[in-house]
Short mmCIF file of C-alpha atoms in Angstrom, two decimals:
data_model
loop_
_atom_site.label_atom_id
_atom_site.label_comp_id
_atom_site.label_asym_id
_atom_site.label_seq_id
_atom_site.Cartn_x
_atom_site.Cartn_y
_atom_site.Cartn_z
CA UNK G 1 0.00 0.00 0.00
CA UNK G 2 2.84 2.39 0.93
CA UNK G 3 4.63 1.76 -2.37
CA UNK G 4 1.45 2.49 -4.33
CA UNK G 5 0.93 5.79 -2.53
CA UNK G 6 4.53 6.83 -3.11
CA UNK G 7 4.18 6.13 -6.79
CA UNK G 8 1.05 8.24 -6.77
CA UNK G 9 2.94 11.07 -5.13
CA UNK G 10 5.59 10.88 -7.82
CA UNK G 11 2.86 11.22 -10.44
CA UNK G 12 1.51 14.28 -8.67
CA UNK G 13 4.96 15.84 -8.62
CA UNK G 14 4.98 15.62 -12.41
CA UNK G 15 1.57 17.26 -12.60
CA UNK G 16 2.33 20.13 -10.26
CA UNK G 17 4.98 21.57 -12.55
CA UNK G 18 8.51 20.99 -11.35
CA UNK G 19 10.18 24.23 -10.24
CA UNK G 20 13.65 23.39 -11.57
CA UNK G 21 14.90 22.95 -15.11
CA UNK G 22 16.70 19.67 -15.77
CA UNK G 23 19.97 21.47 -16.47
CA UNK G 24 19.84 23.41 -13.15
CA UNK G 25 20.21 20.79 -10.41
CA UNK G 26 20.42 22.05 -6.83
CA UNK G 27 19.64 20.77 -3.38
CA UNK G 28 15.94 21.17 -2.78
CA UNK G 29 14.80 23.13 0.26
CA UNK G 30 11.52 24.48 1.45
CA UNK G 31 11.14 28.26 1.46
CA UNK G 32 8.82 30.88 2.83
CA UNK G 33 6.76 33.35 0.86
CA UNK G 34 9.40 35.99 1.55
CA UNK G 35 12.02 34.11 -0.44
CA UNK G 36 13.82 32.58 2.57
CA UNK G 37 14.61 28.86 2.38
CA UNK G 38 14.34 26.34 5.18
CA UNK G 39 16.46 23.23 4.55
CA UNK G 40 15.35 21.85 7.95
CA UNK G 41 11.80 21.47 6.67
CA UNK G 42 12.86 19.50 3.60
CA UNK G 43 15.12 17.35 5.81
CA UNK G 44 12.19 16.58 8.08
CA UNK G 45 10.04 15.63 5.09
CA UNK G 46 12.71 13.30 3.72
CA UNK G 47 13.30 11.65 7.10
CA UNK G 48 9.57 11.09 7.57
CA UNK G 49 9.34 9.50 4.13
CA UNK G 50 12.03 7.00 5.13
CA UNK G 51 10.48 6.35 8.52
CA UNK G 52 13.38 8.03 10.35
CA UNK G 53 11.36 10.53 12.40
CA UNK G 54 8.58 10.35 14.93
CA UNK G 55 4.94 11.00 14.26
CA UNK G 56 5.19 14.35 16.05
CA UNK G 57 7.76 15.55 13.53
CA UNK G 58 5.54 14.33 10.72
CA UNK G 59 2.59 16.38 12.00
CA UNK G 60 4.78 19.47 12.45
CA UNK G 61 6.18 19.10 8.94
CA UNK G 62 2.84 18.74 7.18
CA UNK G 63 1.36 21.56 9.24
CA UNK G 64 4.26 23.86 8.30
CA UNK G 65 3.91 22.86 4.65
CA UNK G 66 0.22 23.65 4.70
CA UNK G 67 0.90 27.09 6.21
CA UNK G 68 3.48 27.86 3.52
CA UNK G 69 1.09 26.74 0.78
CA UNK G 70 -1.71 28.91 2.13
CA UNK G 71 0.61 31.90 2.38
CA UNK G 72 1.81 31.39 -1.19
CA UNK G 73 -1.75 31.09 -2.47
CA UNK G 74 -2.78 34.31 -0.72
CA UNK G 75 0.16 36.08 -2.36
CA UNK G 76 -0.52 34.43 -5.75
CA UNK G 77 2.93 32.85 -5.71
CA UNK G 78 1.87 29.83 -7.73
CA UNK G 79 5.35 28.41 -8.36
CA UNK G 80 6.28 28.47 -4.69
CA UNK G 81 2.94 26.91 -3.79
CA UNK G 82 3.68 24.11 -6.28
CA UNK G 83 7.07 23.49 -4.63
CA UNK G 84 5.53 23.19 -1.19
CA UNK G 85 2.91 20.78 -2.53
CA UNK G 86 5.66 18.25 -3.35
CA UNK G 87 6.34 17.97 0.36
CA UNK G 88 2.73 18.13 1.46
CA UNK G 89 1.88 14.95 -0.46
CA UNK G 90 3.42 13.04 2.47
CA UNK G 91 0.14 13.66 4.32
CA UNK G 92 -1.23 10.68 2.38
CA UNK G 93 0.91 8.46 4.66
CA UNK G 94 -0.13 10.06 7.95
CA UNK G 95 -0.62 7.48 10.71
CA UNK G 96 -3.73 9.35 11.87
CA UNK G 97 -6.55 7.75 9.87
CA UNK G 98 -8.77 10.85 10.12
CA UNK G 99 -6.05 13.08 8.66
CA UNK G 100 -5.28 10.49 6.01
CA UNK G 101 -8.93 10.32 4.94
CA UNK G 102 -9.21 14.11 4.82
CA UNK G 103 -5.95 14.52 2.90
CA UNK G 104 -7.18 13.80 -0.67
CA UNK G 105 -9.79 16.55 -0.50
CA UNK G 106 -7.27 19.06 0.87
CA UNK G 107 -4.71 18.10 -1.79
CA UNK G 108 -7.36 18.42 -4.51
CA UNK G 109 -8.46 21.88 -3.36
CA UNK G 110 -4.91 23.18 -3.06
CA UNK G 111 -3.57 21.48 -6.17
CA UNK G 112 -6.50 22.49 -8.39
CA UNK G 113 -6.15 26.11 -7.25
CA UNK G 114 -2.44 26.08 -8.10
CA UNK G 115 -2.96 24.44 -11.49
CA UNK G 116 -5.84 26.77 -12.35
CA UNK G 117 -3.66 29.87 -11.99
CA UNK G 118 -0.12 28.59 -12.65
CA UNK G 119 1.18 30.24 -15.87
CA UNK G 120 2.69 26.97 -17.09
CA UNK G 121 -0.40 24.86 -16.42
CA UNK G 122 -2.67 23.49 -19.14
CA UNK G 123 -6.01 21.74 -19.52
CA UNK G 124 -4.21 18.44 -19.98
CA UNK G 125 -2.22 18.94 -16.76
CA UNK G 126 -5.30 19.90 -14.77
CA UNK G 127 -7.30 16.96 -16.17
CA UNK G 128 -4.55 14.46 -15.40
CA UNK G 129 -4.38 15.75 -11.82
CA UNK G 130 -8.16 15.54 -11.47
CA UNK G 131 -8.30 11.98 -12.79
CA UNK G 132 -5.64 10.79 -10.34
CA UNK G 133 -7.32 12.53 -7.42
CA UNK G 134 -10.62 10.84 -8.27
CA UNK G 135 -8.97 7.46 -7.84
CA UNK G 136 -7.09 8.30 -4.64
CA UNK G 137 -9.94 10.15 -2.93
CA UNK G 138 -12.81 7.89 -3.93
CA UNK G 139 -15.13 9.50 -1.38
CA UNK G 140 -14.58 12.80 -3.23
CA UNK G 141 -15.00 11.29 -6.70
CA UNK G 142 -18.30 13.04 -7.41
CA UNK G 143 -17.20 16.44 -6.12
CA UNK G 144 -13.96 16.31 -8.10
CA UNK G 145 -15.78 15.15 -11.22
CA UNK G 146 -18.20 18.06 -10.99
CA UNK G 147 -15.47 20.64 -10.41
CA UNK G 148 -13.42 19.12 -13.22
CA UNK G 149 -16.41 19.40 -15.55
CA UNK G 150 -16.94 23.06 -14.63
CA UNK G 151 -13.27 23.71 -15.35
CA UNK G 152 -13.70 22.15 -18.79
CA UNK G 153 -16.82 24.25 -19.41
CA UNK G 154 -14.85 27.36 -18.49
CA UNK G 155 -12.35 26.44 -21.20
CA UNK G 156 -15.08 25.80 -23.77
CA UNK G 157 -14.63 22.02 -23.83
CA UNK G 158 -18.33 21.25 -23.55
CA UNK G 159 -18.25 17.75 -25.02
CA UNK G 160 -15.43 16.72 -22.67
CA UNK G 161 -17.36 18.21 -19.76
CA UNK G 162 -20.52 16.33 -20.72
CA UNK G 163 -18.59 13.08 -21.07
CA UNK G 164 -16.99 13.68 -17.66
CA UNK G 165 -20.42 14.22 -16.07
CA UNK G 166 -21.85 11.12 -17.76
CA UNK G 167 -19.09 8.98 -16.26
CA UNK G 168 -19.66 10.48 -12.82
CA UNK G 169 -23.40 9.93 -13.07
CA UNK G 170 -22.95 6.17 -13.28
CA UNK G 171 -20.21 5.97 -10.64
CA UNK G 172 -20.99 4.11 -7.43
CA UNK G 173 -18.95 3.34 -4.32
CA UNK G 174 -20.45 1.39 -1.44
CA UNK G 175 -23.91 2.25 -0.14
CA UNK G 176 -25.35 5.39 -1.64
CA UNK G 177 -25.49 8.12 1.04
CA UNK G 178 -27.83 11.12 1.17
CA UNK G 179 -24.95 13.44 0.23
CA UNK G 180 -24.11 11.23 -2.76
CA UNK G 181 -27.75 11.38 -3.86
CA UNK G 182 -27.63 15.19 -3.89
CA UNK G 183 -24.30 15.22 -5.72
CA UNK G 184 -25.57 12.81 -8.35
CA UNK G 185 -28.66 14.99 -8.83
CA UNK G 186 -26.40 18.03 -9.14
CA UNK G 187 -24.21 16.26 -11.70
CA UNK G 188 -27.29 15.27 -13.68
CA UNK G 189 -28.55 18.86 -13.54
CA UNK G 190 -25.27 20.30 -14.80
CA UNK G 191 -25.35 17.78 -17.58
CA UNK G 192 -28.87 19.03 -18.18
CA UNK G 193 -27.55 22.59 -18.49
CA UNK G 194 -25.20 21.46 -21.24
CA UNK G 195 -28.13 19.75 -22.96
CA UNK G 196 -30.19 22.90 -22.45
CA UNK G 197 -27.51 24.86 -24.31
CA UNK G 198 -27.88 22.51 -27.28
CA UNK G 199 -31.66 22.84 -27.02
CA UNK G 200 -31.39 26.66 -27.02
CA UNK G 201 -29.22 26.55 -30.15
CA UNK G 202 -31.79 24.36 -31.90
CA UNK G 203 -34.54 26.70 -30.72
CA UNK G 204 -32.71 29.62 -32.37
CA UNK G 205 -32.32 27.59 -35.57
CA UNK G 206 -36.00 26.67 -35.48
CA UNK G 207 -37.08 30.31 -35.35
CA UNK G 208 -35.41 30.90 -38.71
CA UNK G 209 -37.16 28.00 -40.48
CA UNK G 210 -40.51 27.90 -42.24
CA UNK G 211 -43.04 25.77 -40.33
CA UNK G 212 -44.02 24.00 -43.56
CA UNK G 213 -40.43 23.07 -44.28
CA UNK G 214 -39.29 19.47 -43.70
CA UNK G 215 -36.21 20.80 -41.88
CA UNK G 216 -38.53 22.47 -39.37
CA UNK G 217 -40.12 19.14 -38.40
CA UNK G 218 -36.71 17.50 -38.07
CA UNK G 219 -35.33 20.28 -35.91
CA UNK G 220 -38.52 20.34 -33.84
CA UNK G 221 -38.29 16.61 -33.13
CA UNK G 222 -34.61 16.92 -32.22
CA UNK G 223 -35.50 19.71 -29.78
CA UNK G 224 -38.20 17.57 -28.23
CA UNK G 225 -35.76 14.71 -27.67
CA UNK G 226 -33.28 17.04 -25.99
CA UNK G 227 -35.96 18.65 -23.86
CA UNK G 228 -37.17 15.32 -22.50
CA UNK G 229 -33.67 14.32 -21.37
CA UNK G 230 -32.92 17.77 -19.98
CA UNK G 231 -36.20 18.07 -18.11
CA UNK G 232 -35.59 14.75 -16.39
CA UNK G 233 -32.15 15.93 -15.26
CA UNK G 234 -33.52 19.21 -13.89
CA UNK G 235 -36.60 17.73 -12.24
CA UNK G 236 -34.79 15.55 -9.73
CA UNK G 237 -32.52 18.35 -8.51
CA UNK G 238 -35.06 21.11 -8.00
CA UNK G 239 -37.04 18.88 -5.66
CA UNK G 240 -34.08 18.97 -3.26
CA UNK G 241 -34.08 22.06 -0.99
CA UNK G 242 -31.45 24.50 -2.20
CA UNK G 243 -30.73 27.49 -4.44
CA UNK G 244 -30.97 26.22 -8.01
CA UNK G 245 -31.55 29.44 -10.00
CA UNK G 246 -29.95 28.55 -13.38
CA UNK G 247 -31.60 25.12 -13.42
CA UNK G 248 -35.04 26.46 -12.51
CA UNK G 249 -34.85 29.23 -15.11
CA UNK G 250 -33.83 26.81 -17.86
CA UNK G 251 -36.46 24.25 -16.90
CA UNK G 252 -39.24 26.85 -16.82
CA UNK G 253 -38.21 28.22 -20.21
CA UNK G 254 -38.56 24.75 -21.71
CA UNK G 255 -41.93 24.16 -20.04
CA UNK G 256 -43.21 27.49 -21.33
CA UNK G 257 -41.94 26.78 -24.82
CA UNK G 258 -43.98 23.59 -24.98
CA UNK G 259 -47.06 25.28 -23.54
CA UNK G 260 -46.98 23.70 -20.09
CA UNK G 261 -47.74 26.92 -18.26
CA UNK G 262 -49.36 25.14 -15.34
CA UNK G 263 -46.23 23.05 -14.87
CA UNK G 264 -44.03 26.15 -15.07
CA UNK G 265 -46.20 27.97 -12.53
CA UNK G 266 -46.10 25.00 -10.17
CA UNK G 267 -42.30 24.77 -10.36
CA UNK G 268 -41.85 28.50 -9.67
CA UNK G 269 -44.46 28.58 -6.90
CA UNK G 270 -42.83 25.66 -5.08
CA UNK G 271 -39.40 27.21 -5.54
CA UNK G 272 -40.57 30.50 -4.02
CA UNK G 273 -42.88 29.33 -1.24
CA UNK G 274 -41.76 25.87 -0.12
CA UNK G 275 -40.60 26.37 3.47
CA UNK G 276 -37.97 23.65 3.10
CA UNK G 277 -36.10 25.84 0.61
CA UNK G 278 -33.82 28.68 1.82
CA UNK G 279 -35.03 32.25 1.45
CA UNK G 280 -34.16 33.30 -2.09
CA UNK G 281 -35.13 36.71 -3.58
CA UNK G 282 -34.58 35.42 -7.12
CA UNK G 283 -37.28 32.78 -6.66
CA UNK G 284 -39.85 35.54 -6.15
CA UNK G 285 -38.44 37.55 -9.07
CA UNK G 286 -38.82 34.54 -11.40
CA UNK G 287 -42.38 33.92 -10.21
CA UNK G 288 -43.29 37.58 -10.62
CA UNK G 289 -41.86 37.82 -14.13
CA UNK G 290 -43.71 34.63 -15.12
CA UNK G 291 -47.03 35.92 -13.74
CA UNK G 292 -46.44 39.23 -15.49
CA UNK G 293 -45.94 37.42 -18.80
CA UNK G 294 -49.15 35.54 -18.11
CA UNK G 295 -50.94 38.85 -17.45
CA UNK G 296 -51.93 37.78 -13.94
CA UNK G 297 -54.25 40.07 -11.89
CA UNK G 298 -52.66 43.02 -10.13
CA UNK G 299 -53.48 41.56 -6.71
CA UNK G 300 -51.50 38.43 -7.53
CA UNK G 301 -48.49 40.47 -8.66
CA UNK G 302 -48.66 42.58 -5.52
CA UNK G 303 -48.73 39.50 -3.28
CA UNK G 304 -45.50 38.19 -4.87
CA UNK G 305 -43.64 41.50 -4.73
CA UNK G 306 -44.76 42.06 -1.15
CA UNK G 307 -42.66 39.08 -0.06
CA UNK G 308 -39.72 40.27 -2.16
CA UNK G 309 -40.03 43.67 -0.45
CA UNK G 310 -39.72 41.99 2.94
CA UNK G 311 -36.55 40.22 1.83
CA UNK G 312 -34.86 42.96 -0.26
CA UNK G 313 -36.54 46.37 0.22
CA UNK G 314 -34.00 48.00 -2.13
CA UNK G 315 -34.57 45.60 -5.05
CA UNK G 316 -34.92 47.27 -8.45
CA UNK G 317 -38.45 45.84 -8.77
CA UNK G 318 -39.58 47.92 -5.78
CA UNK G 319 -40.29 50.92 -8.00
CA UNK G 320 -42.52 48.68 -10.10
CA UNK G 321 -44.08 47.43 -6.87
CA UNK G 322 -44.81 51.05 -5.92
CA UNK G 323 -46.56 51.66 -9.25
CA UNK G 324 -48.80 48.64 -8.70
CA UNK G 325 -49.62 49.75 -5.15
CA UNK G 326 -50.48 53.35 -6.00
CA UNK G 327 -52.93 52.14 -8.67
CA UNK G 328 -54.68 49.83 -6.23
CA UNK G 329 -58.11 50.73 -4.90
CA UNK G 330 -57.19 49.44 -1.46
CA UNK G 331 -56.10 52.15 0.97
CA UNK G 332 -53.76 49.68 2.66
CA UNK G 333 -51.90 49.22 -0.61
CA UNK G 334 -51.62 52.95 -1.29
CA UNK G 335 -50.24 53.45 2.20
CA UNK G 336 -47.71 50.69 1.60
CA UNK G 337 -46.77 52.44 -1.66
CA UNK G 338 -45.37 55.36 0.35
CA UNK G 339 -43.53 53.04 2.73
CA UNK G 340 -41.89 51.26 -0.20
CA UNK G 341 -40.45 54.51 -1.61
CA UNK G 342 -39.00 55.55 1.72
CA UNK G 343 -37.64 52.01 2.12
CA UNK G 344 -35.83 52.15 -1.23
CA UNK G 345 -34.19 55.47 -0.39
CA UNK G 346 -32.98 54.16 2.97
CA UNK G 347 -30.15 52.44 1.09
CA UNK G 348 -26.93 54.16 0.05
CA UNK G 349 -26.98 52.50 -3.36
CA UNK G 350 -30.25 54.27 -4.19
CA UNK G 351 -29.41 57.83 -3.10
CA UNK G 352 -28.84 58.95 -6.71
CA UNK G 353 -31.85 57.11 -8.15
CA UNK G 354 -33.72 59.99 -9.78
CA UNK G 355 -36.75 57.83 -10.56
CA UNK G 356 -37.19 56.98 -6.87
CA UNK G 357 -36.98 60.69 -5.94
CA UNK G 358 -39.41 61.64 -8.71
CA UNK G 359 -41.86 59.02 -7.47
CA UNK G 360 -41.49 60.16 -3.85
CA UNK G 361 -41.93 63.84 -4.74
CA UNK G 362 -45.05 63.10 -6.76
CA UNK G 363 -46.50 60.65 -4.25
CA UNK G 364 -45.92 62.98 -1.29
CA UNK G 365 -48.05 65.59 -3.07
CA UNK G 366 -50.76 63.05 -3.86
CA UNK G 367 -50.74 61.70 -0.31
CA UNK G 368 -50.98 65.15 1.28
CA UNK G 369 -53.63 66.27 -1.21
CA UNK G 370 -55.58 63.15 -0.20
CA UNK G 371 -55.47 64.24 3.45
CA UNK G 372 -53.15 61.41 4.53
CA UNK G 373 -50.73 63.51 6.55
CA UNK G 374 -50.52 60.69 9.11
CA UNK G 375 -49.01 58.38 6.49
CA UNK G 376 -46.17 60.84 5.88
CA UNK G 377 -45.51 61.38 9.58
CA UNK G 378 -45.51 57.60 10.08
CA UNK G 379 -42.68 57.19 7.58
CA UNK G 380 -40.78 60.34 8.52
CA UNK G 381 -40.73 59.86 12.31
CA UNK G 382 -38.13 57.05 12.38
CA UNK G 383 -36.01 58.81 9.72
CA UNK G 384 -35.93 62.47 10.76
CA UNK G 385 -32.90 61.84 12.96
CA UNK G 386 -30.69 60.52 10.15
CA UNK G 387 -32.15 61.34 6.72
CA UNK G 388 -31.13 65.04 6.92
CA UNK G 389 -27.46 64.09 7.11
CA UNK G 390 -27.85 61.08 4.82
CA UNK G 391 -29.70 62.89 1.99
CA UNK G 392 -30.16 66.61 2.67
CA UNK G 393 -26.85 68.09 3.81
CA UNK G 394 -25.24 71.13 2.16
CA UNK G 395 -22.52 68.78 0.91
CA UNK G 396 -25.05 66.66 -0.99
CA UNK G 397 -26.81 69.78 -2.27
CA UNK G 398 -23.60 71.08 -3.89
CA UNK G 399 -22.74 67.68 -5.35
CA UNK G 400 -26.23 66.99 -6.69
CA UNK G 401 -26.51 70.44 -8.27
CA UNK G 402 -23.18 69.95 -10.03
CA UNK G 403 -23.86 66.40 -11.22
CA UNK G 404 -27.61 66.27 -11.88
CA UNK G 405 -29.79 69.37 -11.59
CA UNK G 406 -32.98 67.39 -12.22
CA UNK G 407 -32.18 65.14 -9.26
CA UNK G 408 -31.37 68.19 -7.12
CA UNK G 409 -34.80 69.72 -7.83
CA UNK G 410 -36.68 66.53 -6.93
CA UNK G 411 -34.72 66.17 -3.69
CA UNK G 412 -35.16 69.86 -2.88
CA UNK G 413 -38.92 69.49 -3.02
CA UNK G 414 -38.87 66.39 -0.79
CA UNK G 415 -36.47 68.09 1.64
CA UNK G 416 -38.68 71.17 1.78
CA UNK G 417 -41.81 69.11 2.45
CA UNK G 418 -40.19 67.04 5.19
CA UNK G 419 -37.88 69.65 6.80
CA UNK G 420 -39.29 73.01 5.76
CA UNK G 421 -37.76 75.91 3.82
CA UNK G 422 -35.02 76.28 6.42
CA UNK G 423 -33.45 72.97 5.37
CA UNK G 424 -29.85 73.40 4.18
CA UNK G 425 -30.45 71.36 1.04
CA UNK G 426 -33.55 73.34 0.07
CA UNK G 427 -31.89 76.70 0.81
CA UNK G 428 -28.82 75.90 -1.30
CA UNK G 429 -30.78 74.68 -4.34
CA UNK G 430 -33.31 77.52 -4.16
CA UNK G 431 -30.52 80.13 -4.25
CA UNK G 432 -28.93 78.74 -7.43
CA UNK G 433 -29.56 81.03 -10.39
CA UNK G 434 -30.30 79.03 -13.53
CA UNK G 435 -32.24 80.78 -16.29
CA UNK G 436 -33.88 77.64 -17.69
CA UNK G 437 -34.81 76.18 -14.29
CA UNK G 438 -35.83 79.42 -12.60
CA UNK G 439 -39.55 78.86 -13.21
CA UNK G 440 -39.36 75.30 -11.95
CA UNK G 441 -37.72 76.41 -8.71
CA UNK G 442 -40.37 79.08 -8.26
CA UNK G 443 -43.08 76.42 -8.57
CA UNK G 444 -41.24 74.13 -6.10
CA UNK G 445 -41.12 76.95 -3.53
CA UNK G 446 -44.89 77.43 -3.79
CA UNK G 447 -45.53 73.70 -3.40
CA UNK G 448 -43.22 73.46 -0.39
CA UNK G 449 -45.01 76.37 1.25
CA UNK G 450 -48.31 74.60 0.65
CA UNK G 451 -47.41 71.02 1.57
CA UNK G 452 -44.57 71.16 4.11
CA UNK G 453 -45.36 68.97 7.11
CA UNK G 454 -43.22 71.05 9.48
CA UNK G 455 -45.42 72.31 12.34
CA UNK G 456 -48.46 70.74 10.67
CA UNK G 457 -51.00 69.18 12.98
CA UNK G 458 -51.99 65.56 12.56
#
């Protein structure tokens, strides 16, 4: 057994790109990321390999090697990391069975990272390393196969990736565990994504053909065959709780294409609402977009976006959510419409969103004209201590006026309504002399005087 492992380590040394040229022999030593070399570490490694040192030395050696590898990886010193890996392979002979069992996965993660970025690496080198690791770390066979396939996809070798996944799909070792079941489903689903790509290409070809043409029927049948295989691969995975966005999107597209809208709706509804699945904003986005395509009632669309609002109140669909709410006949919805706008502008990434400020300026007027002053106070009360500095400082007024005068005017109106004419932001913008915008500012001043909530009674 020991001889076989040592031979394996020799193979790995070939894969991890030898640091020395054949015509430049020198005594090997282990170095640090700073360029310093430590012959004592290499000596320890060699003595362990020959059984000349104690287990304590072995543990210290492998631990030191691992630290050096991690340091080299952090500094992107791929060649040095490869050198250290030669020594770290000794972990495969550790007397501690737990460490020995964990070693193949650690070696795979470190070695694949090195080979992915090493300037002298190649697809052939990476693939050879992956194939050997599959055989040494049989418990990691499925994980390594999947990661190897994704590497091949990244390099455009789709057929090789599909073949790799097909082999992994049929692989078995001992009793099938729950984790193996999930991995096999994941492998099948990734294979399905590759099949989906072929299906999408055929779909594009089909759109350019005449329906009465014989080639159309042939292409259509070929698409159907691909869709059946792909759907089966997707179906098993998306029943397992998890975040499966690309698989769900592809599966739903195929179901919609073949007119199975009920099936598509069921898949998306389960993905969004099944409590066994983790909270996932995208699941609600997919369901909303599907219902929108199906021209679902406004109430249904609102119910979906309401959950998305609870998860991500700054999502780009929140402005669309606001539009749906303000058109609703329910007072509760119109009240929520104001809350949604304030919620969007609570986030730093939305401070320059002119559409959000336009909506808030317009909706504040509508709300106050509709005698809903209490709604405005309800939203402003928890924000009046920090919004002035966050949105309405003199600093922001100068910057907004310089960068986007339209944004500055919208914000000036909102600032005036919420803080009064004495607000620094409002004062700065109102004093700017701009011939084209002079009339607009005059109108804003009148509206602020009319609608400002400062000192207004509830």
